CSV table of C-alpha atoms in Angstrom, one decimal:
chain,number,residue,atom,x,y,z
A,1,MET,CA,-23.2,-25.5,128.0
A,2,LYS,CA,-23.5,-27.1,125.2
A,3,ARG,CA,-21.6,-25.5,122.0
A,4,PHE,CA,-24.0,-25.2,119.0
A,5,ALA,CA,-23.1,-23.2,115.7
A,6,LEU,CA,-25.7,-22.2,113.4
A,7,LEU,CA,-23.9,-20.0,110.6
A,8,LEU,CA,-26.9,-19.4,108.2
A,9,ALA,CA,-30.6,-19.8,108.3
A,10,LEU,CA,-32.2,-21.6,105.5
A,11,THR,CA,-35.4,-21.7,103.4
A,12,ALA,CA,-37.5,-24.8,102.1
A,13,GLY,CA,-39.8,-26.6,104.2
A,14,GLY,CA,-39.8,-30.3,104.7
A,15,ALA,CA,-38.7,-33.0,102.4
A,16,PRO,CA,-39.0,-36.7,102.0
A,17,LEU,CA,-36.0,-39.1,103.2
A,18,PHE,CA,-33.9,-38.0,100.3
A,19,ALA,CA,-34.7,-35.0,97.4
A,20,PRO,CA,-34.9,-36.9,94.1
A,21,ALA,CA,-31.8,-36.9,92.3
A,22,ALA,CA,-31.3,-35.9,88.6
A,23,HIS,CA,-30.2,-39.6,87.8
A,24,ALA,CA,-31.9,-42.5,89.0
A,25,ALA,CA,-28.0,-44.6,89.5
A,26,ASP,CA,-27.3,-41.7,92.2
A,27,TRP,CA,-25.5,-43.1,95.5
A,28,PRO,CA,-26.2,-40.2,97.5
A,29,GLN,CA,-25.2,-42.0,100.9
A,30,TRP,CA,-23.3,-44.7,102.6
A,31,GLN,CA,-24.4,-47.7,100.8
A,32,GLY,CA,-26.9,-46.5,98.4
A,33,PRO,CA,-30.2,-45.0,98.3
A,34,ASN,CA,-32.1,-47.7,100.2
A,35,ARG,CA,-28.8,-48.4,102.6
A,36,ASP,CA,-28.7,-52.0,101.2
A,37,ALA,CA,-25.7,-51.5,98.9
A,38,ILE,CA,-27.7,-52.4,96.0
A,39,SER,CA,-27.8,-49.9,93.2
A,40,ALA,CA,-31.1,-49.9,90.7
A,41,GLU,CA,-29.0,-49.4,87.7
A,42,GLU,CA,-29.0,-51.3,84.8
A,43,GLY,CA,-27.0,-51.9,81.3
A,44,LEU,CA,-24.0,-52.7,83.1
A,45,LEU,CA,-21.3,-55.1,81.6
A,46,LYS,CA,-21.9,-58.9,82.6
A,47,GLN,CA,-18.2,-60.0,81.9
A,48,TRP,CA,-15.4,-58.3,82.3
A,49,PRO,CA,-12.5,-58.4,79.9
A,50,LYS,CA,-9.2,-59.7,80.5
A,51,ASP,CA,-7.8,-57.0,82.1
A,52,GLY,CA,-10.8,-55.2,83.9
A,53,PRO,CA,-12.8,-52.4,82.5
A,54,ALA,CA,-11.3,-49.4,81.2
A,55,LEU,CA,-10.5,-46.7,83.4
A,56,ALA,CA,-12.3,-43.4,82.7
A,57,TRP,CA,-10.5,-41.1,85.2
A,58,LYS,CA,-8.5,-40.9,88.0
A,59,ALA,CA,-7.7,-38.6,90.8
A,60,THR,CA,-5.0,-37.9,92.8
A,61,ASP,CA,-3.7,-36.0,95.6
A,62,LEU,CA,-7.2,-36.2,97.7
A,63,GLY,CA,-5.8,-36.8,101.2
A,64,GLY,CA,-6.2,-39.8,103.4
A,65,GLY,CA,-9.1,-42.0,104.2
A,66,ASP,CA,-11.6,-44.5,103.6
A,67,SER,CA,-14.6,-42.4,102.8
A,68,ALA,CA,-16.1,-43.9,100.3
A,69,PRO,CA,-18.1,-41.7,97.8
A,70,ALA,CA,-21.3,-40.3,97.4
A,71,ILE,CA,-22.3,-39.3,93.9
A,72,VAL,CA,-25.3,-36.9,92.9
A,73,ASP,CA,-26.3,-34.3,90.2
A,74,GLY,CA,-23.0,-34.6,88.8
A,75,LYS,CA,-20.7,-34.3,91.9
A,76,ILE,CA,-18.6,-36.9,93.6
A,77,PHE,CA,-18.5,-36.4,97.6
A,78,ALA,CA,-16.1,-37.5,100.8
A,79,MET,CA,-13.7,-36.7,103.1
A,80,SER,CA,-9.8,-36.7,104.1
A,81,ILE,CA,-7.0,-35.8,105.9
A,82,ARG,CA,-4.7,-33.0,103.9
A,83,GLY,CA,-2.0,-31.8,105.9
A,84,ASP,CA,-3.2,-30.8,109.5
A,85,ASP,CA,-7.0,-30.6,108.6
A,86,GLU,CA,-9.9,-33.1,107.9
A,87,VAL,CA,-12.0,-32.0,104.9
A,88,VAL,CA,-14.5,-32.5,102.9
A,89,TRP,CA,-14.4,-32.1,99.2
A,90,ALA,CA,-16.7,-32.3,95.8
A,91,LEU,CA,-15.5,-33.2,92.2
A,92,SER,CA,-16.5,-33.4,89.0
A,93,GLU,CA,-18.1,-36.6,87.9
A,94,GLU,CA,-17.4,-36.2,84.6
A,95,ASP,CA,-13.6,-35.6,84.8
A,96,GLY,CA,-12.4,-35.6,88.7
A,97,LYS,CA,-11.6,-32.2,88.7
A,98,GLU,CA,-12.3,-30.5,92.5
A,99,LEU,CA,-14.8,-28.3,92.7
A,100,TRP,CA,-14.6,-27.6,96.1
A,101,VAL,CA,-12.8,-28.5,99.2
A,102,SER,CA,-14.0,-27.3,103.0
A,103,LYS,CA,-12.2,-27.7,106.3
A,104,LEU,CA,-14.0,-29.7,109.0
A,105,SER,CA,-12.2,-29.6,111.8
A,106,PRO,CA,-8.2,-29.8,112.7
A,107,ALA,CA,-6.6,-33.3,112.3
A,108,TYR,CA,-7.6,-35.9,114.7
A,109,GLN,CA,-5.0,-38.6,115.1
A,110,GLN,CA,-6.0,-42.0,116.2
A,111,ARG,CA,-3.6,-44.3,118.1
A,112,MET,CA,-4.7,-47.4,116.2
A,113,PRO,CA,-2.6,-48.4,113.0
A,114,GLN,CA,-4.7,-49.5,110.8
A,115,SER,CA,-7.2,-46.7,109.1
A,116,LYS,CA,-5.4,-44.0,110.7
A,117,GLU,CA,-4.5,-42.1,107.5
A,118,GLY,CA,-7.9,-40.7,107.6
A,119,PRO,CA,-12.4,-40.4,108.0
A,120,GLY,CA,-13.9,-43.7,106.9
A,121,GLY,CA,-17.5,-41.8,106.9
A,122,THR,CA,-19.7,-41.4,103.5
A,123,PRO,CA,-21.4,-37.7,103.1
A,124,THR,CA,-25.1,-38.2,103.0
A,125,VAL,CA,-26.7,-35.6,100.4
A,126,ASP,CA,-29.8,-34.6,100.8
A,127,GLY,CA,-31.1,-31.7,98.7
A,128,ASP,CA,-28.9,-29.1,98.1
A,129,LEU,CA,-27.4,-30.0,101.5
A,130,LEU,CA,-25.0,-32.8,102.8
A,131,TYR,CA,-24.0,-34.2,106.1
A,132,VAL,CA,-21.1,-35.7,107.5
A,133,MET,CA,-19.5,-36.8,110.7
A,134,GLY,CA,-15.9,-36.3,111.5
A,135,MET,CA,-13.3,-38.8,113.1
A,136,LYS,CA,-13.7,-37.1,116.7
A,137,GLY,CA,-17.1,-37.0,116.5
A,138,ASN,CA,-17.9,-33.5,114.6
A,139,VAL,CA,-20.9,-32.8,112.7
A,140,ALA,CA,-21.7,-31.0,110.2
A,141,CYS,CA,-24.1,-29.9,107.3
A,142,LEU,CA,-23.0,-28.2,104.2
A,143,LYS,CA,-24.0,-26.7,101.1
A,144,VAL,CA,-23.8,-28.9,98.3
A,145,ALA,CA,-23.0,-26.0,95.8
A,146,ASP,CA,-20.0,-24.5,97.5
A,147,GLY,CA,-19.0,-26.2,100.9
A,148,GLU,CA,-20.1,-23.6,103.3
A,149,ILE,CA,-20.5,-25.0,106.5
A,150,VAL,CA,-24.4,-24.4,107.5
A,151,TRP,CA,-23.9,-25.8,111.2
A,152,GLN,CA,-22.0,-27.9,113.1
A,153,ARG,CA,-22.4,-29.8,116.3
A,154,ASP,CA,-19.4,-31.8,118.5
A,155,LEU,CA,-20.6,-35.1,119.9
A,156,GLN,CA,-17.9,-35.3,122.4
A,157,GLU,CA,-18.9,-32.1,124.1
A,158,ASP,CA,-22.8,-32.0,123.5
A,159,PHE,CA,-23.4,-35.2,124.1
A,160,GLY,CA,-20.7,-36.9,126.5
A,161,GLY,CA,-19.7,-39.0,123.5
A,162,ALA,CA,-16.4,-41.4,123.5
A,163,ILE,CA,-14.2,-41.5,120.6
A,164,PRO,CA,-13.8,-45.0,119.8
A,165,PRO,CA,-10.5,-46.5,119.2
A,166,TRP,CA,-10.7,-46.4,115.5
A,167,SER,CA,-12.6,-43.0,115.8
A,168,PHE,CA,-16.0,-42.3,114.7
A,169,ARG,CA,-16.8,-43.6,111.4
A,170,GLU,CA,-20.2,-43.2,110.9
A,171,SER,CA,-22.3,-42.0,108.2
A,172,PRO,CA,-25.1,-39.9,108.9
A,173,LEU,CA,-28.9,-41.0,108.5
A,174,ILE,CA,-31.1,-38.9,107.2
A,175,ASP,CA,-35.0,-39.6,107.8
A,176,GLY,CA,-38.0,-36.9,107.4
A,177,ASP,CA,-36.8,-33.7,109.0
A,178,LYS,CA,-33.7,-35.5,111.3
A,179,VAL,CA,-30.4,-36.3,110.9
A,180,ILE,CA,-29.1,-39.1,113.2
A,181,PHE,CA,-25.8,-39.8,114.9
A,182,THR,CA,-24.2,-42.6,117.6
A,183,PRO,CA,-22.2,-40.4,119.7
A,184,GLY,CA,-22.2,-43.3,122.3
A,185,GLY,CA,-23.1,-41.2,125.3
A,186,ASP,CA,-24.3,-42.2,128.7
A,187,GLU,CA,-27.1,-40.4,128.1
A,188,ALA,CA,-27.3,-40.4,124.5
A,189,MET,CA,-26.4,-43.3,122.7
A,190,ILE,CA,-28.2,-42.6,119.6
A,191,VAL,CA,-29.1,-38.4,118.9
A,192,ALA,CA,-31.7,-36.7,116.3
A,193,LEU,CA,-31.2,-33.4,115.2
A,194,ASN,CA,-33.3,-31.3,112.8
A,195,LYS,CA,-31.6,-31.2,109.4
A,196,LYS,CA,-31.8,-28.0,109.0
A,197,THR,CA,-30.8,-26.3,112.3
A,198,GLY,CA,-28.6,-28.6,113.8
A,199,GLU,CA,-30.9,-28.2,116.6
A,200,THR,CA,-31.2,-31.6,119.3
A,201,ILE,CA,-34.7,-33.2,119.0
A,202,TRP,CA,-34.0,-36.1,121.0
A,203,GLN,CA,-31.3,-38.2,122.6
A,204,SER,CA,-31.8,-41.6,123.8
A,205,LYS,CA,-29.9,-44.0,125.6
A,206,MET,CA,-29.1,-47.6,124.7
A,207,PRO,CA,-32.5,-50.1,125.8
A,208,GLY,CA,-31.1,-52.1,128.7
A,209,ALA,CA,-27.8,-49.5,129.4
A,210,ALA,CA,-25.5,-50.4,131.9
A,211,GLU,CA,-24.4,-47.2,134.3
A,212,ALA,CA,-20.8,-47.8,133.1
A,213,PRO,CA,-20.1,-45.0,130.8
A,214,ALA,CA,-17.8,-45.4,127.1
A,215,GLU,CA,-14.9,-46.0,127.8
A,216,PRO,CA,-12.0,-43.5,126.2
A,217,GLN,CA,-10.0,-44.1,123.4
A,218,GLU,CA,-6.3,-43.7,125.4
A,219,GLU,CA,-7.4,-46.8,127.5
A,220,ALA,CA,-7.8,-49.1,124.8
A,221,ARG,CA,-4.7,-51.6,124.5
A,222,PRO,CA,-3.4,-54.3,122.1
A,223,GLN,CA,-4.5,-57.5,122.6
A,224,GLU,CA,-3.2,-61.1,121.9
A,225,GLY,CA,-5.0,-64.3,122.7
A,226,PRO,CA,-8.3,-66.8,122.3
A,227,GLY,CA,-11.5,-64.7,122.3
A,228,ARG,CA,-14.1,-64.4,124.8
A,229,GLY,CA,-16.8,-67.2,124.7
A,230,GLY,CA,-20.9,-66.7,124.9
A,231,ARG,CA,-23.1,-64.7,123.1
A,232,GLY,CA,-22.5,-61.0,122.8
A,233,GLY,CA,-18.8,-61.3,124.0
A,234,ARG,CA,-17.4,-63.4,121.7
A,235,GLY,CA,-13.9,-62.0,120.5
A,236,GLY,CA,-10.8,-62.8,118.8
A,237,ARG,CA,-7.6,-62.1,118.2
A,238,GLY,CA,-7.4,-58.2,118.3
A,239,PHE,CA,-7.1,-54.6,120.1
A,240,GLY,CA,-9.1,-53.8,123.4
A,241,ARG,CA,-9.8,-54.6,127.1
A,242,GLY,CA,-12.8,-56.5,127.0
A,243,PRO,CA,-16.3,-55.3,126.2
A,244,ARG,CA,-16.1,-51.5,125.0
A,245,ALA,CA,-19.6,-49.3,126.2
A,246,GLY,CA,-20.3,-46.5,123.3
A,247,ALA,CA,-20.4,-46.1,119.5
A,248,ALA,CA,-19.0,-49.0,117.1
A,249,TYR,CA,-18.2,-48.4,113.6
A,250,SER,CA,-21.5,-48.8,112.0
A,251,SER,CA,-24.1,-46.5,110.3
A,252,ALA,CA,-27.4,-46.8,111.3
A,253,ILE,CA,-30.4,-47.6,109.2
A,254,ALA,CA,-34.3,-46.8,109.0
A,255,ILE,CA,-36.9,-49.4,108.7
A,256,ASP,CA,-40.4,-49.9,108.9
A,257,VAL,CA,-41.9,-53.1,111.1
A,258,ASP,CA,-45.9,-53.4,110.5
A,259,GLY,CA,-46.2,-49.9,109.3
A,260,GLU,CA,-44.1,-48.5,112.1
A,261,ARG,CA,-40.8,-46.9,111.8
A,262,GLN,CA,-37.4,-47.6,113.9
A,263,TYR,CA,-33.5,-46.7,113.7
A,264,VAL,CA,-31.3,-50.0,114.3
A,265,GLN,CA,-27.9,-49.4,115.2
A,266,PHE,CA,-24.9,-51.7,116.2
A,267,ALA,CA,-23.3,-50.3,119.0
A,268,ALA,CA,-20.3,-51.9,120.6
A,269,LYS,CA,-22.2,-53.8,123.3
A,270,GLY,CA,-24.9,-55.0,120.6
A,271,LEU,CA,-27.9,-54.3,118.2
A,272,PHE,CA,-30.5,-52.0,119.5
A,273,ALA,CA,-33.6,-49.7,118.3
A,274,VAL,CA,-35.7,-46.5,118.8
A,275,SER,CA,-38.8,-45.2,117.7
A,276,PRO,CA,-38.8,-42.1,115.9
A,277,GLU,CA,-39.3,-40.6,118.8
A,278,GLY,CA,-36.5,-41.4,120.6
A,279,LYS,CA,-37.9,-44.7,122.6
A,280,PRO,CA,-35.9,-47.5,123.0
A,281,LEU,CA,-37.6,-50.3,121.5
A,282,TRP,CA,-35.0,-53.6,121.6
A,283,ARG,CA,-31.7,-54.8,121.8
A,284,TYR,CA,-30.0,-57.9,120.8
A,285,ASP,CA,-26.3,-58.3,122.2
A,286,ALA,CA,-25.4,-61.9,120.3
A,287,PRO,CA,-23.7,-60.4,117.1
A,288,ALA,CA,-21.6,-57.9,118.9
A,289,ASN,CA,-17.7,-59.0,120.0
A,290,GLY,CA,-16.1,-59.1,123.0
A,291,MET,CA,-14.5,-56.0,122.0
A,292,GLY,CA,-16.6,-53.2,120.5
A,293,ILE,CA,-15.5,-54.0,116.9
A,294,ASN,CA,-18.4,-53.9,115.4
A,295,CYS,CA,-18.3,-52.4,111.9
A,296,SER,CA,-20.8,-53.6,109.3
A,297,THR,CA,-24.3,-52.3,108.7
A,298,PRO,CA,-27.3,-54.1,110.2
A,299,ILE,CA,-29.7,-55.7,107.5
A,300,TYR,CA,-33.6,-55.6,107.4
A,301,LYS,CA,-34.9,-57.7,104.7
A,302,ASP,CA,-38.3,-60.2,104.5
A,303,GLY,CA,-38.8,-59.3,107.9
A,304,LEU,CA,-35.4,-60.8,109.7
A,305,VAL,CA,-32.9,-58.0,111.3
A,306,PHE,CA,-29.5,-59.2,110.9
A,307,ALA,CA,-25.9,-58.2,112.1
A,308,ALA,CA,-22.7,-60.0,112.5
A,309,SER,CA,-19.4,-59.0,113.7
A,310,ALA,CA,-15.5,-60.8,113.5
A,311,TYR,CA,-13.1,-61.7,116.2
A,312,GLY,CA,-14.7,-65.5,116.4
A,313,THR,CA,-18.3,-64.1,116.5
A,314,GLY,CA,-20.6,-64.1,114.3
A,315,GLY,CA,-24.0,-62.8,112.8
A,316,GLY,CA,-27.3,-63.4,114.5
A,317,ALA,CA,-30.6,-62.9,112.8
A,318,VAL,CA,-34.3,-61.9,115.0
A,319,LYS,CA,-37.8,-61.3,114.5
A,320,LEU,CA,-39.5,-58.2,116.0
A,321,GLN,CA,-42.6,-59.3,118.3
A,322,LYS,CA,-44.3,-56.3,119.6
A,323,LYS,CA,-45.2,-56.1,123.2
A,324,GLU,CA,-48.0,-54.3,125.2
A,325,ASP,CA,-45.8,-51.5,126.3
A,326,GLY,CA,-45.1,-50.5,122.5
A,327,THR,CA,-41.5,-51.7,122.6
A,328,TYR,CA,-40.3,-54.8,121.3
A,329,GLU,CA,-39.0,-58.9,121.6
A,330,ALA,CA,-36.4,-59.6,119.6
A,331,GLU,CA,-36.9,-63.1,119.2
A,332,GLU,CA,-33.6,-64.7,117.8
A,333,VAL,CA,-34.2,-67.1,114.5
A,334,TYR,CA,-30.7,-68.3,114.2
A,335,PHE,CA,-27.0,-67.4,114.7
A,336,THR,CA,-24.3,-68.4,112.9
A,337,SER,CA,-20.8,-68.3,113.1
A,338,SER,CA,-20.0,-68.8,109.4
A,339,MET,CA,-21.0,-65.1,108.6
A,340,GLN,CA,-17.8,-63.2,110.6
A,341,ASN,CA,-18.0,-60.0,108.9
A,342,HIS,CA,-15.4,-57.6,109.8
A,343,HIS,CA,-16.3,-54.3,108.4
A,344,GLY,CA,-16.8,-55.5,104.4
A,345,GLY,CA,-20.6,-55.4,105.0
A,346,MET,CA,-23.3,-57.9,103.5
A,347,ILE,CA,-26.0,-58.1,100.3
A,348,VAL,CA,-28.9,-60.1,100.7
A,349,HIS,CA,-30.3,-60.8,97.3
A,350,ASP,CA,-32.8,-63.5,96.1
A,351,GLY,CA,-32.8,-65.0,99.7
A,352,ALA,CA,-29.1,-65.5,100.1
A,353,LEU,CA,-26.7,-63.4,102.1
A,354,TYR,CA,-23.2,-62.7,100.8
A,355,GLY,CA,-20.2,-61.1,102.5
A,356,GLY,CA,-16.8,-61.9,104.0
A,357,ASN,CA,-16.1,-64.2,106.5
A,358,GLY,CA,-13.2,-63.8,108.6
A,359,GLY,CA,-11.2,-61.0,110.7
A,360,ASN,CA,-7.6,-60.1,110.9
A,361,GLY,CA,-6.1,-63.2,110.1
A,362,GLY,CA,-7.7,-63.2,106.3
A,363,GLY,CA,-10.9,-64.6,105.1
A,364,PHE,CA,-12.9,-65.3,102.0
A,365,LEU,CA,-16.2,-65.0,100.8
A,366,ALA,CA,-19.8,-66.9,102.0
A,367,CYS,CA,-23.1,-67.4,101.2
A,368,LEU,CA,-25.8,-68.1,103.1
A,369,ASP,CA,-29.6,-68.7,102.9
A,370,PHE,CA,-31.0,-65.4,104.9
A,371,GLN,CA,-33.7,-67.2,106.4
A,372,THR,CA,-31.6,-70.1,108.1
A,373,GLY,CA,-28.4,-69.4,108.5
A,374,ASP,CA,-27.0,-72.5,106.4
A,375,VAL,CA,-23.9,-72.2,104.2
A,376,LEU,CA,-24.7,-72.5,100.6
A,377,TRP,CA,-21.2,-71.9,99.7
A,378,ARG,CA,-17.7,-70.8,100.5
A,379,GLU,CA,-15.0,-69.2,98.1
A,380,ARG,CA,-11.1,-69.2,99.4
A,381,ASP,CA,-10.5,-67.4,95.7
A,382,ALA,CA,-12.3,-64.7,96.7
A,383,GLN,CA,-10.8,-63.2,100.1
A,384,LYS,CA,-12.5,-61.2,102.3
A,385,GLY,CA,-13.3,-57.6,101.2
A,386,SER,CA,-16.1,-55.2,100.9
A,387,LEU,CA,-19.4,-55.5,98.6
A,388,THR,CA,-22.0,-53.6,96.6
A,389,MET,CA,-24.0,-54.5,93.8
A,390,ALA,CA,-25.7,-53.4,90.7
A,391,ASP,CA,-27.7,-55.2,87.2
A,392,ASP,CA,-27.8,-58.5,88.7
A,393,ARG,CA,-23.7,-58.3,89.8
A,394,LEU,CA,-21.9,-58.4,93.1
A,395,TYR,CA,-19.1,-55.8,92.7
A,396,LEU,CA,-16.4,-57.6,95.6
A,397,ARG,CA,-13.0,-55.4,96.6
A,398,THR,CA,-10.9,-57.6,98.4
A,399,GLU,CA,-8.5,-56.2,101.4
A,400,ASP,CA,-5.3,-56.5,99.1
A,401,GLY,CA,-6.9,-54.2,96.1
A,402,GLU,CA,-8.1,-57.0,93.9
A,403,VAL,CA,-11.6,-56.2,92.5
A,404,VAL,CA,-13.9,-58.9,91.6
A,405,LEU,CA,-17.0,-59.1,89.4
A,406,ILE,CA,-19.4,-61.9,90.4
A,407,GLU,CA,-22.7,-63.3,89.5
A,408,PRO,CA,-24.9,-64.0,91.9
A,409,SER,CA,-26.1,-67.5,92.6
A,410,ARG,CA,-27.3,-69.7,95.3
A,411,GLU,CA,-25.6,-73.0,93.8
A,412,LYS,CA,-22.0,-71.7,93.5
A,413,TYR,CA,-19.3,-68.9,92.8
A,414,LEU,CA,-19.8,-67.5,89.8
A,415,GLU,CA,-16.7,-65.3,88.9
A,416,ARG,CA,-17.2,-63.0,85.3
A,417,GLY,CA,-14.1,-61.0,85.9
A,418,ARG,CA,-11.4,-59.8,88.1
A,419,PHE,CA,-8.1,-57.3,87.9
A,420,SER,CA,-5.8,-55.8,90.2
A,421,GLN,CA,-6.1,-51.9,91.1
A,422,PRO,CA,-2.7,-50.5,90.3
A,423,ASP,CA,-0.2,-48.5,92.2
A,424,ARG,CA,-1.5,-49.8,95.3
A,425,THR,CA,-0.7,-48.2,98.9
A,426,SER,CA,0.3,-50.1,101.4
A,427,SER,CA,-2.9,-49.2,103.6
A,428,PRO,CA,-5.9,-51.9,103.3
A,429,ALA,CA,-8.0,-51.4,100.9
A,430,TRP,CA,-11.5,-50.7,103.5
A,431,ALA,CA,-12.9,-47.9,101.2
A,432,HIS,CA,-16.1,-49.6,99.9
A,433,PRO,CA,-16.8,-49.7,96.1
A,434,VAL,CA,-19.3,-47.7,94.5
A,435,VAL,CA,-21.1,-48.5,91.1
A,436,ALA,CA,-22.7,-45.2,90.2
A,437,ASN,CA,-24.0,-44.2,86.2
A,438,GLY,CA,-22.2,-46.5,84.4
A,439,LYS,CA,-18.9,-45.7,86.3
A,440,LEU,CA,-16.9,-48.0,89.4
A,441,TYR,CA,-15.4,-46.1,91.6
A,442,ILE,CA,-12.5,-47.2,93.7
A,443,ARG,CA,-10.6,-45.1,96.2
A,444,ASP,CA,-7.2,-46.0,97.5
A,445,GLN,CA,-6.6,-43.4,100.2
A,446,GLY,CA,-5.3,-39.9,98.0
A,447,THR,CA,-6.5,-41.9,95.0
A,448,LEU,CA,-9.9,-42.2,93.1
A,449,TYR,CA,-10.0,-44.7,90.5
A,450,VAL,CA,-12.9,-44.5,88.3
A,451,TYR,CA,-14.0,-47.5,85.1
A,452,ASP,CA,-16.2,-47.4,83.0
A,453,VAL,CA,-18.5,-50.5,83.6
A,454,LYS,CA,-21.5,-49.8,81.1
A,455,ALA,CA,-21.9,-51.9,78.2
A,456,ASN,CA,-22.0,-51.2,74.4
């Protein structure tokens, strides 16, 4: 029998995708209000002083993890491992004082060395509730006010999900009355739950899914050597035993194609989409590397869906053509090996695609024409890392901990300041930067640094 815990009855009716925030520049979920890593905020510094922006405050002893914060209505939300527990916490946006902490489950210890310190998903805030996914697939809805758990589900037990080698790291997607998760199960690659009760609305296979179940985490082994050739099976130097089925490390997006909604996700074996009712719509395997280490969130812009991965693979753009049976043909427009995006994410602005190009061996920032895939420029002084954007500036956080301000340009690389985060841990800087309400948030495991980037 499926385990399901409804801990508290809820009131209120339906809501839009996100309830109105108290501040226009809030950051309610992974990659911001539109899941494109772009903030609508204005009035920020266009050039940084020599030593970077001023530190407003920092919070310490938060616990390990790469969970980037969500910021809504004066509160900051993220996740950590503290001692023997995986926890969700809230801080005051004003000074970093802890408001509450809620235990999600016993801590899960993954076997892979990188990012073993804690969870990587960002909470999703929707009105007076927030939604999280833990490292072993335990998902929950909590009260924003005090962290009280409203309901919980287990993606392994309830849907046959298998923990990926680096654990589950998805950030929940809210759309209308649904919350979307990716268990990666044989019969439930992707599922929709009622966001208020946690009850299952539907579960769906991956389009064109093979019969083999997801490979258990314990079967993954370190692997050295050349990558696999061929679309949908590229690879490089890394971990794994060949193509692994099931969930990867990406977070789903909701898109509208010719007025019809789709949920798009990047799983271990490929990019795919389902309808709001869970009907499989299309699949595109070319951007998936041979080890299933697909991390970056897909992009939908100007009629193209784009996804990319590292390990000698690259990225591909498809145009969606509806067929008579209601499914879609994903027609490849181009494929490029010049955007081997590892896990730092990508941004499209003014027809240009920005992102880190490179895998475990390092890499650098690249700028491509989004419609053609042609390389516009590459900059080795801007090392591979994670990106966000606000007020016509890109914020790059390299894996070594440098933070760089860049003016977007199709013509050339334009740096407008940089600084090195103090007191760096030995862990790769994988938590994405966040800009909200005039502040830049940089997390380094148990410490959250908050910088003032508002212009005078």
